[in-house]
Amino acid sequence: MKLINPFSDLIEKDPDQNDISYLMMIALVIFMVVLSETALVFSTGGAFLLVSNLFYFPLILLNLKFFTKGLSTSTAIGLIYFLIAVFLVNFDIEGLLIGFSMMLTYIAVGISISMISKTSNESKKTLIKSISNYENLFEEIQDAIIVYDSEGLILGVNNAASTLLGLEKKYVRFLKIDDLKNFIDEDALKKAFYDVSLSGSGFTDTELRQSDGNIVYIEIHSSIIDSSKGVMRAYIRDVTDRVIAEKKIIASETRYRHLTNQLPEMIFELDIDGNFCFATRYSINIAGRTPEELSGGLKLWDVLVEEDRDRARKNLEWFFKGMFLGAVEYRVKKPDGSIIPVLVHFSYDFDDDSSVRGIKGIAMDISQRKRMEMALRRNEKKFRSLFENSNDAVIIFNRDGMIMDINTRLCNMLGIKRDEAVSQDLKCRFPESEWDKVSGMYEVSSSGGIFFESRMQHREGDYIDVEISSGIIDPEEGLYQAILRDISERKRGEVELAVSRERLNLAIEGAGVCVWDWDIERDEMYFEGNYDEMFGQVKEHTDRSGSMWREILQQEFYKIIMDYYADNGNSSSTISDLKSKQFESEYKFKTETGLNRWITVLGKVVDCDSDGNPVRIAGIMQDVSDKRMYQDALYEANKKLNLLSSITRHDILNQIAGVRGFTDILSKRLPEENSELQHYLDRIKKATSNIQEQITFTRDYQNIGVETPSWQNLEKIIESSRSKAQLRNIAFFNDCRGLEIYADPMIEKIFFNLLDNTIRHGGDVTEIEVKCRKNSDCLTIIFRDNGKGVSCDLKEKIFDHGYGSNTGLGLFLVREILGITGMGISEVGEPGKGAVFEIQIPADHAREVR
Amino acid sequence: MQDKKILVVEDDTIISELIMWRLKDLGYTRCSFTSSGEDAIIKAREESPDLILMDITLEGDLDGIDSIKEIKKFMPGVPFVFLSSHIEDEIIERALATRPSGYIAKPFEDFELRMGIEIALMK
């Protein structure tokens, strides 16, 4: 079955048939016919006219049939007519002319007809060929084409459509558009095939399910072919590859966007007017903008600081003119006012037709770099300042030993100017003997450095001792730096120190002491001096590491310090006090030979940690065995003397008892009239009584200096003295509270004596007051009564031995007892207004009770 | 009172003579004396005195305080008065620990001796 040619009725006539040349030729022929016919009428009349016109029939028929031979055919007929006209009708000139004109007319008409016929025939052939071409094109075109009418009847499909639908053409021929629902979504079908009748053309892209189940993406372009017949045509293009490619592109684009959004660079696109078309999230965040702001016509320069905006506009202008910009720095100003420096690289954004449609830009936040640059500049400045203001001399030189720079300190040290030294050989500044060392400075590796002592030469020729620390500062450039310190003073100091050290050693040796230093934090202990001489024979002593002394110092002596620390609280003043206080303790040991050894340990807290705990203690140890032996002997002697004193006192008092007893007996037996003997007996009694008092007095003071001084509560001492004194109606006020004094245990006797003195010699005393006054130098105890006082001439005499109405020892011994611990006493009262005794106690012999 | 027996223990013969003279002067005729602690113990056991005047420093190994301690073992209620020139606190404390009836420090007056004796005898 032959398919209908969907184009056969649609081919238009060839427009060449209406060509003007044909029209002119026809006009000419008609003119010639009219002219010849007119001439024929006028010359021959109607019969010959009829005969003449009969020649047109064969002429037309022959030329229509044999249009390729129109000239010959027309010429033949014309000649026949000419011959007939000449020989049969009228053989004259007129006849010749008419015959000849008619012959020409026939030839013209014949040629015209043959030409028209030929042309018509060729047009037909061309048309047929064209239709064939159209058919071939229709079939062979890669797009599927469906021709259908307004009723939806499919008039024809090409091979591509058949292939696309997966159906044979012969089946498609009988389908209707609605039958394509199996392949194309109904809505898309309607839009693609039917809506075209309303708008004249239509376009739809949709999916097509092929008969084998494959899905292909298609575009349907539909249009009206013949509106009068309601014929429409739909091109269906398989765009699966393109759609897949587009999807891939979209996916790729999405991934690109996603990737760019993740990048810590600001990536953006501008149109040719500088408007933002796209910006990564990072860019938006950095610029402190919202996506809406960027898509709302924000321009590049809108996000920049005012000063950069013109430059940005001009840069874009130049860029679009083809100028290479490279990397450009701008400053982005965020809405909150903060400024971010960025480095922007621009590139063209080309359209599909390779025309520039905008700019792509990548901007990097260079805040960090700027800060680093700033820091670098600051560091450079600092380095320069450090270099110039350093207390140490600094010299910079290269690997060839050429001086590159020196600082002011070195200029001053060597007495030279900078320009004199720069570019000189480094060795020039050192004596030749030091050149090997100097060479070593620029032979060190990049990782190393050298430190040595050397000598440099001053401009005036003197040599300066220097300490040099050298190292490489720029391995690539081969630059080295040496820090030089003038150690002339130190050298002199070292010599002096050595001398001083020697003196100290001599002193330590001479004093027979051992110096110890305990670093508590590092648990290290050092002994120096006469350690072996001192402890060599001590049984428990093992070696010089001082294990025994470590225990003693770390336990017993340390405990003394910590007890003091605990007793006095953990205040800053206590820590200061602790560091200024010297602790002392004595320890007894037995030597290998059985002798007792006494060692005095003296120590001070040298350093404390932040909590005030001692971390370093140092001091000396001294063998005080001899001194201790003398002290023991002295103590024993004192005891013996006390015993002797006691026995003697006892015996004397015994004898005094005898003397007094028998004197009484004698006095009673003596006649009263013997007044002279009575008088002598009274003198004996008085003398005996004086002896008794003095002997008794020695009992009270026999222990002066026997017991060691100790800290005693002042208030309690005074109260105790008061309780023993017979104050009777005398009011007593004791204001000395919260104080301790370091004094001889006999101190209580002092106040008793002063009270007793007031009672005995003060006159009408009604009030006694004891109070204290403290200043930085000393504590003053003021003992005041409201008696008759002490006259000016007696203020010192009352402290003399033997002065007074009794033994004359009271105030004398008061001063002596106080003097044992460095205290003093004086009478400062105003005569007639009461006695005022002031006892001065050194500041370190008084403290507050804690 | 004057018929009371008084034992005087005193190592110093001058003092003992003086005391004896004074006792006699005060009317105490039944008096005896000794100079050592050991003898004092024997005499006390033999004579059972009504009062003992005891010095602290004595001849022999025992001093007055120790002697009194021994005597009190067999004469727990006998009154005794220390007569001593010892005025040291330590010795006085030792003496007072024996709970004496009195302590008369030498040198003493007649009055002091008389009052010491009478008070002791009254106890």
mmCIF file with all atom_site columns, N, CA, C and O in Angstrom, chain A residues 634-670:
data_model
loop_
_atom_site.group_PDB
_atom_site.id
_atom_site.type_symbol
_atom_site.label_atom_id
_atom_site.label_alt_id
_atom_site.label_comp_id
_atom_site.label_asym_id
_atom_site.label_entity_id
_atom_site.label_seq_id
_atom_site.pdbx_PDB_ins_code
_atom_site.Cartn_x
_atom_site.Cartn_y
_atom_site.Cartn_z
_atom_site.occupancy
_atom_site.B_iso_or_equiv
_atom_site.pdbx_formal_charge
_atom_site.auth_seq_id
_atom_site.auth_comp_id
_atom_site.auth_asym_id
_atom_site.auth_atom_id
_atom_site.pdbx_PDB_model_num
ATOM 1   N N  . LEU A 1 634 ? 81.011 26.949 133.595 1.00 0.00 ? 634 LEU A N  1
ATOM 2   C CA . LEU A 1 634 ? 80.567 28.184 134.244 1.00 0.00 ? 634 LEU A CA 1
ATOM 3   C C  . LEU A 1 634 ? 79.269 27.945 135.009 1.00 0.00 ? 634 LEU A C  1
ATOM 4   O O  . LEU A 1 634 ? 79.082 28.413 136.129 1.00 0.00 ? 634 LEU A O  1
ATOM 5   N N  . TYR A 1 635 ? 78.407 27.146 134.339 1.00 0.00 ? 635 TYR A N  1
ATOM 6   C CA . TYR A 1 635 ? 77.125 26.846 134.974 1.00 0.00 ? 635 TYR A CA 1
ATOM 7   C C  . TYR A 1 635 ? 77.351 26.066 136.275 1.00 0.00 ? 635 TYR A C  1
ATOM 8   O O  . TYR A 1 635 ? 76.770 26.362 137.311 1.00 0.00 ? 635 TYR A O  1
ATOM 9   N N  . GLU A 1 636 ? 78.258 25.086 136.171 1.00 0.00 ? 636 GLU A N  1
ATOM 10  C CA . GLU A 1 636 ? 78.567 24.294 137.365 1.00 0.00 ? 636 GLU A CA 1
ATOM 11  C C  . GLU A 1 636 ? 79.184 25.174 138.443 1.00 0.00 ? 636 GLU A C  1
ATOM 12  O O  . GLU A 1 636 ? 78.873 25.046 139.638 1.00 0.00 ? 636 GLU A O  1
ATOM 13  N N  . ALA A 1 637 ? 80.103 26.054 138.020 1.00 0.00 ? 637 ALA A N  1
ATOM 14  C CA . ALA A 1 637 ? 80.735 26.968 138.974 1.00 0.00 ? 637 ALA A CA 1
ATOM 15  C C  . ALA A 1 637 ? 79.695 27.855 139.641 1.00 0.00 ? 637 ALA A C  1
ATOM 16  O O  . ALA A 1 637 ? 79.740 28.096 140.851 1.00 0.00 ? 637 ALA A O  1
ATOM 17  N N  . ASN A 1 638 ? 78.740 28.334 138.810 1.00 0.00 ? 638 ASN A N  1
ATOM 18  C CA . ASN A 1 638 ? 77.678 29.167 139.371 1.00 0.00 ? 638 ASN A CA 1
ATOM 19  C C  . ASN A 1 638 ? 76.866 28.390 140.401 1.00 0.00 ? 638 ASN A C  1
ATOM 20  O O  . ASN A 1 638 ? 76.504 28.922 141.450 1.00 0.00 ? 638 ASN A O  1
ATOM 21  N N  . LYS A 1 639 ? 76.610 27.142 140.038 1.00 0.00 ? 639 LYS A N  1
ATOM 22  C CA . LYS A 1 639 ? 75.847 26.318 140.970 1.00 0.00 ? 639 LYS A CA 1
ATOM 23  C C  . LYS A 1 639 ? 76.611 26.142 142.289 1.00 0.00 ? 639 LYS A C  1
ATOM 24  O O  . LYS A 1 639 ? 76.048 26.235 143.379 1.00 0.00 ? 639 LYS A O  1
ATOM 25  N N  . LYS A 1 640 ? 77.915 25.902 142.125 1.00 0.00 ? 640 LYS A N  1
ATOM 26  C CA . LYS A 1 640 ? 78.750 25.736 143.332 1.00 0.00 ? 640 LYS A CA 1
ATOM 27  C C  . LYS A 1 640 ? 78.780 27.020 144.134 1.00 0.00 ? 640 LYS A C  1
ATOM 28  O O  . LYS A 1 640 ? 78.704 27.002 145.376 1.00 0.00 ? 640 LYS A O  1
ATOM 29  N N  . LEU A 1 641 ? 78.900 28.108 143.386 1.00 0.00 ? 641 LEU A N  1
ATOM 30  C CA . LEU A 1 641 ? 78.932 29.397 144.082 1.00 0.00 ? 641 LEU A CA 1
ATOM 31  C C  . LEU A 1 641 ? 77.617 29.652 144.799 1.00 0.00 ? 641 LEU A C  1
ATOM 32  O O  . LEU A 1 641 ? 77.596 30.169 145.914 1.00 0.00 ? 641 LEU A O  1
ATOM 33  N N  . ASN A 1 642 ? 76.538 29.267 144.117 1.00 0.00 ? 642 ASN A N  1
ATOM 34  C CA . ASN A 1 642 ? 75.234 29.417 144.756 1.00 0.00 ? 642 ASN A CA 1
ATOM 35  C C  . ASN A 1 642 ? 75.143 28.567 146.017 1.00 0.00 ? 642 ASN A C  1
ATOM 36  O O  . ASN A 1 642 ? 74.622 29.005 147.048 1.00 0.00 ? 642 ASN A O  1
ATOM 37  N N  . LEU A 1 643 ? 75.689 27.337 145.864 1.00 0.00 ? 643 LEU A N  1
ATOM 38  C CA . LEU A 1 643 ? 75.670 26.451 147.043 1.00 0.00 ? 643 LEU A CA 1
ATOM 39  C C  . LEU A 1 643 ? 76.520 27.039 148.162 1.00 0.00 ? 643 LEU A C  1
ATOM 40  O O  . LEU A 1 643 ? 76.098 27.087 149.326 1.00 0.00 ? 643 LEU A O  1
ATOM 41  N N  . LEU A 1 644 ? 77.692 27.513 147.729 1.00 0.00 ? 644 LEU A N  1
ATOM 42  C CA . LEU A 1 644 ? 78.600 28.120 148.715 1.00 0.00 ? 644 LEU A CA 1
ATOM 43  C C  . LEU A 1 644 ? 77.940 29.335 149.361 1.00 0.00 ? 644 LEU A C  1
ATOM 44  O O  . LEU A 1 644 ? 77.980 29.525 150.575 1.00 0.00 ? 644 LEU A O  1
ATOM 45  N N  . SER A 1 645 ? 77.287 30.105 148.468 1.00 0.00 ? 645 SER A N  1
ATOM 46  C CA . SER A 1 645 ? 76.608 31.293 148.957 1.00 0.00 ? 645 SER A CA 1
ATOM 47  C C  . SER A 1 645 ? 75.515 30.902 149.942 1.00 0.00 ? 645 SER A C  1
ATOM 48  O O  . SER A 1 645 ? 75.344 31.527 150.989 1.00 0.00 ? 645 SER A O  1
ATOM 49  N N  . SER A 1 646 ? 74.803 29.828 149.566 1.00 0.00 ? 646 SER A N  1
ATOM 50  C CA . SER A 1 646 ? 73.711 29.386 150.423 1.00 0.00 ? 646 SER A CA 1
ATOM 51  C C  . SER A 1 646 ? 74.235 28.923 151.779 1.00 0.00 ? 646 SER A C  1
ATOM 52  O O  . SER A 1 646 ? 73.701 29.291 152.839 1.00 0.00 ? 646 SER A O  1
ATOM 53  N N  . ILE A 1 647 ? 75.319 28.117 151.691 1.00 0.00 ? 647 ILE A N  1
ATOM 54  C CA . ILE A 1 647 ? 75.888 27.598 152.950 1.00 0.00 ? 647 ILE A CA 1
ATOM 55  C C  . ILE A 1 647 ? 76.436 28.744 153.799 1.00 0.00 ? 647 ILE A C  1
ATOM 56  O O  . ILE A 1 647 ? 76.191 28.843 155.008 1.00 0.00 ? 647 ILE A O  1
ATOM 57  N N  . THR A 1 648 ? 77.153 29.621 153.106 1.00 0.00 ? 648 THR A N  1
ATOM 58  C CA . THR A 1 648 ? 77.751 30.747 153.829 1.00 0.00 ? 648 THR A CA 1
ATOM 59  C C  . THR A 1 648 ? 76.675 31.604 154.459 1.00 0.00 ? 648 THR A C  1
ATOM 60  O O  . THR A 1 648 ? 76.786 32.033 155.633 1.00 0.00 ? 648 THR A O  1
ATOM 61  N N  . ARG A 1 649 ? 75.639 31.873 153.616 1.00 0.00 ? 649 ARG A N  1
ATOM 62  C CA . ARG A 1 649 ? 74.525 32.682 154.134 1.00 0.00 ? 649 ARG A CA 1
ATOM 63  C C  . ARG A 1 649 ? 73.899 32.015 155.360 1.00 0.00 ? 649 ARG A C  1
ATOM 64  O O  . ARG A 1 649 ? 73.631 32.656 156.376 1.00 0.00 ? 649 ARG A O  1
ATOM 65  N N  . HIS A 1 650 ? 73.737 30.704 155.236 1.00 0.00 ? 650 HIS A N  1
ATOM 66  C CA . HIS A 1 650 ? 73.144 29.951 156.344 1.00 0.00 ? 650 HIS A CA 1
ATOM 67  C C  . HIS A 1 650 ? 74.011 30.057 157.601 1.00 0.00 ? 650 HIS A C  1
ATOM 68  O O  . HIS A 1 650 ? 73.538 30.350 158.695 1.00 0.00 ? 650 HIS A O  1
ATOM 69  N N  . ASP A 1 651 ? 75.295 29.848 157.381 1.00 0.00 ? 651 ASP A N  1
ATOM 70  C CA . ASP A 1 651 ? 76.206 29.875 158.534 1.00 0.00 ? 651 ASP A CA 1
ATOM 71  C C  . ASP A 1 651 ? 76.281 31.264 159.146 1.00 0.00 ? 651 ASP A C  1
ATOM 72  O O  . ASP A 1 651 ? 76.276 31.403 160.389 1.00 0.00 ? 651 ASP A O  1
ATOM 73  N N  . ILE A 1 652 ? 76.329 32.261 158.256 1.00 0.00 ? 652 ILE A N  1
ATOM 74  C CA . ILE A 1 652 ? 76.411 33.631 158.790 1.00 0.00 ? 652 ILE A CA 1
ATOM 75  C C  . ILE A 1 652 ? 75.138 33.966 159.562 1.00 0.00 ? 652 ILE A C  1
ATOM 76  O O  . ILE A 1 652 ? 75.195 34.523 160.662 1.00 0.00 ? 652 ILE A O  1
ATOM 77  N N  . LEU A 1 653 ? 74.017 33.592 158.948 1.00 0.00 ? 653 LEU A N  1
ATOM 78  C CA . LEU A 1 653 ? 72.756 33.889 159.640 1.00 0.00 ? 653 LEU A CA 1
ATOM 79  C C  . LEU A 1 653 ? 72.674 33.139 160.971 1.00 0.00 ? 653 LEU A C  1
ATOM 80  O O  . LEU A 1 653 ? 72.141 33.655 161.957 1.00 0.00 ? 653 LEU A O  1
ATOM 81  N N  . ASN A 1 654 ? 73.208 31.905 160.946 1.00 0.00 ? 654 ASN A N  1
ATOM 82  C CA . ASN A 1 654 ? 73.263 31.156 162.213 1.00 0.00 ? 654 ASN A CA 1
ATOM 83  C C  . ASN A 1 654 ? 74.035 31.932 163.263 1.00 0.00 ? 654 ASN A C  1
ATOM 84  O O  . ASN A 1 654 ? 73.594 32.107 164.392 1.00 0.00 ? 654 ASN A O  1
ATOM 85  N N  . GLN A 1 655 ? 75.194 32.414 162.797 1.00 0.00 ? 655 GLN A N  1
ATOM 86  C CA . GLN A 1 655 ? 76.058 33.135 163.744 1.00 0.00 ? 655 GLN A CA 1
ATOM 87  C C  . GLN A 1 655 ? 75.423 34.462 164.153 1.00 0.00 ? 655 GLN A C  1
ATOM 88  O O  . GLN A 1 655 ? 75.535 34.886 165.320 1.00 0.00 ? 655 GLN A O  1
ATOM 89  N N  . ILE A 1 656 ? 74.743 35.076 163.190 1.00 0.00 ? 656 ILE A N  1
ATOM 90  C CA . ILE A 1 656 ? 74.057 36.331 163.527 1.00 0.00 ? 656 ILE A CA 1
ATOM 91  C C  . ILE A 1 656 ? 72.975 36.057 164.571 1.00 0.00 ? 656 ILE A C  1
ATOM 92  O O  . ILE A 1 656 ? 72.788 36.833 165.531 1.00 0.00 ? 656 ILE A O  1
ATOM 93  N N  . ALA A 1 657 ? 72.332 34.900 164.392 1.00 0.00 ? 657 ALA A N  1
ATOM 94  C CA . ALA A 1 657 ? 71.314 34.533 165.382 1.00 0.00 ? 657 ALA A CA 1
ATOM 95  C C  . ALA A 1 657 ? 71.943 34.423 166.768 1.00 0.00 ? 657 ALA A C  1
ATOM 96  O O  . ALA A 1 657 ? 71.375 34.896 167.772 1.00 0.00 ? 657 ALA A O  1
ATOM 97  N N  . GLY A 1 658 ? 73.143 33.806 166.779 1.00 0.00 ? 658 GLY A N  1
ATOM 98  C CA . GLY A 1 658 ? 73.849 33.691 168.047 1.00 0.00 ? 658 GLY A CA 1
ATOM 99  C C  . GLY A 1 658 ? 74.205 35.047 168.617 1.00 0.00 ? 658 GLY A C  1
ATOM 100 O O  . GLY A 1 658 ? 73.974 35.339 169.814 1.00 0.00 ? 658 GLY A O  1
ATOM 101 N N  . VAL A 1 659 ? 74.769 35.867 167.734 1.00 0.00 ? 659 VAL A N  1
ATOM 102 C CA . VAL A 1 659 ? 75.199 37.199 168.173 1.00 0.00 ? 659 VAL A CA 1
ATOM 103 C C  . VAL A 1 659 ? 74.008 37.976 168.711 1.00 0.00 ? 659 VAL A C  1
ATOM 104 O O  . VAL A 1 659 ? 74.075 38.573 169.790 1.00 0.00 ? 659 VAL A O  1
ATOM 105 N N  . ARG A 1 660 ? 72.930 37.936 167.912 1.00 0.00 ? 660 ARG A N  1
ATOM 106 C CA . ARG A 1 660 ? 71.774 38.720 168.332 1.00 0.00 ? 660 ARG A CA 1
ATOM 107 C C  . ARG A 1 660 ? 71.170 38.161 169.623 1.00 0.00 ? 660 ARG A C  1
ATOM 108 O O  . ARG A 1 660 ? 70.747 38.895 170.508 1.00 0.00 ? 660 ARG A O  1
ATOM 109 N N  . GLY A 1 661 ? 71.165 36.828 169.701 1.00 0.00 ? 661 GLY A N  1
ATOM 110 C CA . GLY A 1 661 ? 70.596 36.210 170.906 1.00 0.00 ? 661 GLY A CA 1
ATOM 111 C C  . GLY A 1 661 ? 71.365 36.562 172.158 1.00 0.00 ? 661 GLY A C  1
ATOM 112 O O  . GLY A 1 661 ? 70.799 37.034 173.165 1.00 0.00 ? 661 GLY A O  1
ATOM 113 N N  . PHE A 1 662 ? 72.660 36.351 172.034 1.00 0.00 ? 662 PHE A N  1
ATOM 114 C CA . PHE A 1 662 ? 73.477 36.637 173.228 1.00 0.00 ? 662 PHE A CA 1
ATOM 115 C C  . PHE A 1 662 ? 73.549 38.130 173.509 1.00 0.00 ? 662 PHE A C  1
ATOM 116 O O  . PHE A 1 662 ? 73.668 38.543 174.652 1.00 0.00 ? 662 PHE A O  1
ATOM 117 N N  . THR A 1 663 ? 73.460 38.918 172.444 1.00 0.00 ? 663 THR A N  1
ATOM 118 C CA . THR A 1 663 ? 73.437 40.368 172.662 1.00 0.00 ? 663 THR A CA 1
ATOM 119 C C  . THR A 1 663 ? 72.183 40.742 173.441 1.00 0.00 ? 663 THR A C  1
ATOM 120 O O  . THR A 1 663 ? 72.225 41.589 174.348 1.00 0.00 ? 663 THR A O  1
ATOM 121 N N  . ASP A 1 664 ? 71.082 40.077 173.096 1.00 0.00 ? 664 ASP A N  1
ATOM 122 C CA . ASP A 1 664 ? 69.831 40.326 173.840 1.00 0.00 ? 664 ASP A CA 1
ATOM 123 C C  . ASP A 1 664 ? 69.991 39.947 175.308 1.00 0.00 ? 664 ASP A C  1
ATOM 124 O O  . ASP A 1 664 ? 69.560 40.688 176.214 1.00 0.00 ? 664 ASP A O  1
ATOM 125 N N  . ILE A 1 665 ? 70.609 38.754 175.492 1.00 0.00 ? 665 ILE A N  1
ATOM 126 C CA . ILE A 1 665 ? 70.796 38.289 176.881 1.00 0.00 ? 665 ILE A CA 1
ATOM 127 C C  . ILE A 1 665 ? 71.656 39.294 177.644 1.00 0.00 ? 665 ILE A C  1
ATOM 128 O O  . ILE A 1 665 ? 71.345 39.715 178.766 1.00 0.00 ? 665 ILE A O  1
ATOM 129 N N  . LEU A 1 666 ? 72.702 39.673 176.944 1.00 0.00 ? 666 LEU A N  1
ATOM 130 C CA . LEU A 1 666 ? 73.637 40.624 177.598 1.00 0.00 ? 666 LEU A CA 1
ATOM 131 C C  . LEU A 1 666 ? 72.933 41.953 177.891 1.00 0.00 ? 666 LEU A C  1
ATOM 132 O O  . LEU A 1 666 ? 73.108 42.538 178.952 1.00 0.00 ? 666 LEU A O  1
ATOM 133 N N  . SER A 1 667 ? 72.112 42.355 176.958 1.00 0.00 ? 667 SER A N  1
ATOM 134 C CA . SER A 1 667 ? 71.417 43.621 177.133 1.00 0.00 ? 667 SER A CA 1
ATOM 135 C C  . SER A 1 667 ? 70.454 43.556 178.310 1.00 0.00 ? 667 SER A C  1
ATOM 136 O O  . SER A 1 667 ? 70.308 44.520 179.063 1.00 0.00 ? 667 SER A O  1
ATOM 137 N N  . LYS A 1 668 ? 69.817 42.365 178.414 1.00 0.00 ? 668 LYS A N  1
ATOM 138 C CA . LYS A 1 668 ? 68.878 42.217 179.529 1.00 0.00 ? 668 LYS A CA 1
ATOM 139 C C  . LYS A 1 668 ? 69.606 42.169 180.864 1.00 0.00 ? 668 LYS A C  1
ATOM 140 O O  . LYS A 1 668 ? 69.092 42.613 181.887 1.00 0.00 ? 668 LYS A O  1
ATOM 141 N N  . ARG A 1 669 ? 70.793 41.584 180.850 1.00 0.00 ? 669 ARG A N  1
ATOM 142 C CA . ARG A 1 669 ? 71.534 41.451 182.117 1.00 0.00 ? 669 ARG A CA 1
ATOM 143 C C  . ARG A 1 669 ? 72.261 42.746 182.496 1.00 0.00 ? 669 ARG A C  1
ATOM 144 O O  . ARG A 1 669 ? 72.625 42.929 183.655 1.00 0.00 ? 669 ARG A O  1
ATOM 145 N N  . LEU A 1 670 ? 72.462 43.578 181.551 1.00 0.00 ? 670 LEU A N  1
ATOM 146 C CA . LEU A 1 670 ? 73.254 44.804 181.827 1.00 0.00 ? 670 LEU A CA 1
ATOM 147 C C  . LEU A 1 670 ? 72.401 45.804 182.620 1.00 0.00 ? 670 LEU A C  1
ATOM 148 O O  . LEU A 1 670 ? 71.234 46.037 182.286 1.00 0.00 ? 670 LEU A O  1
#
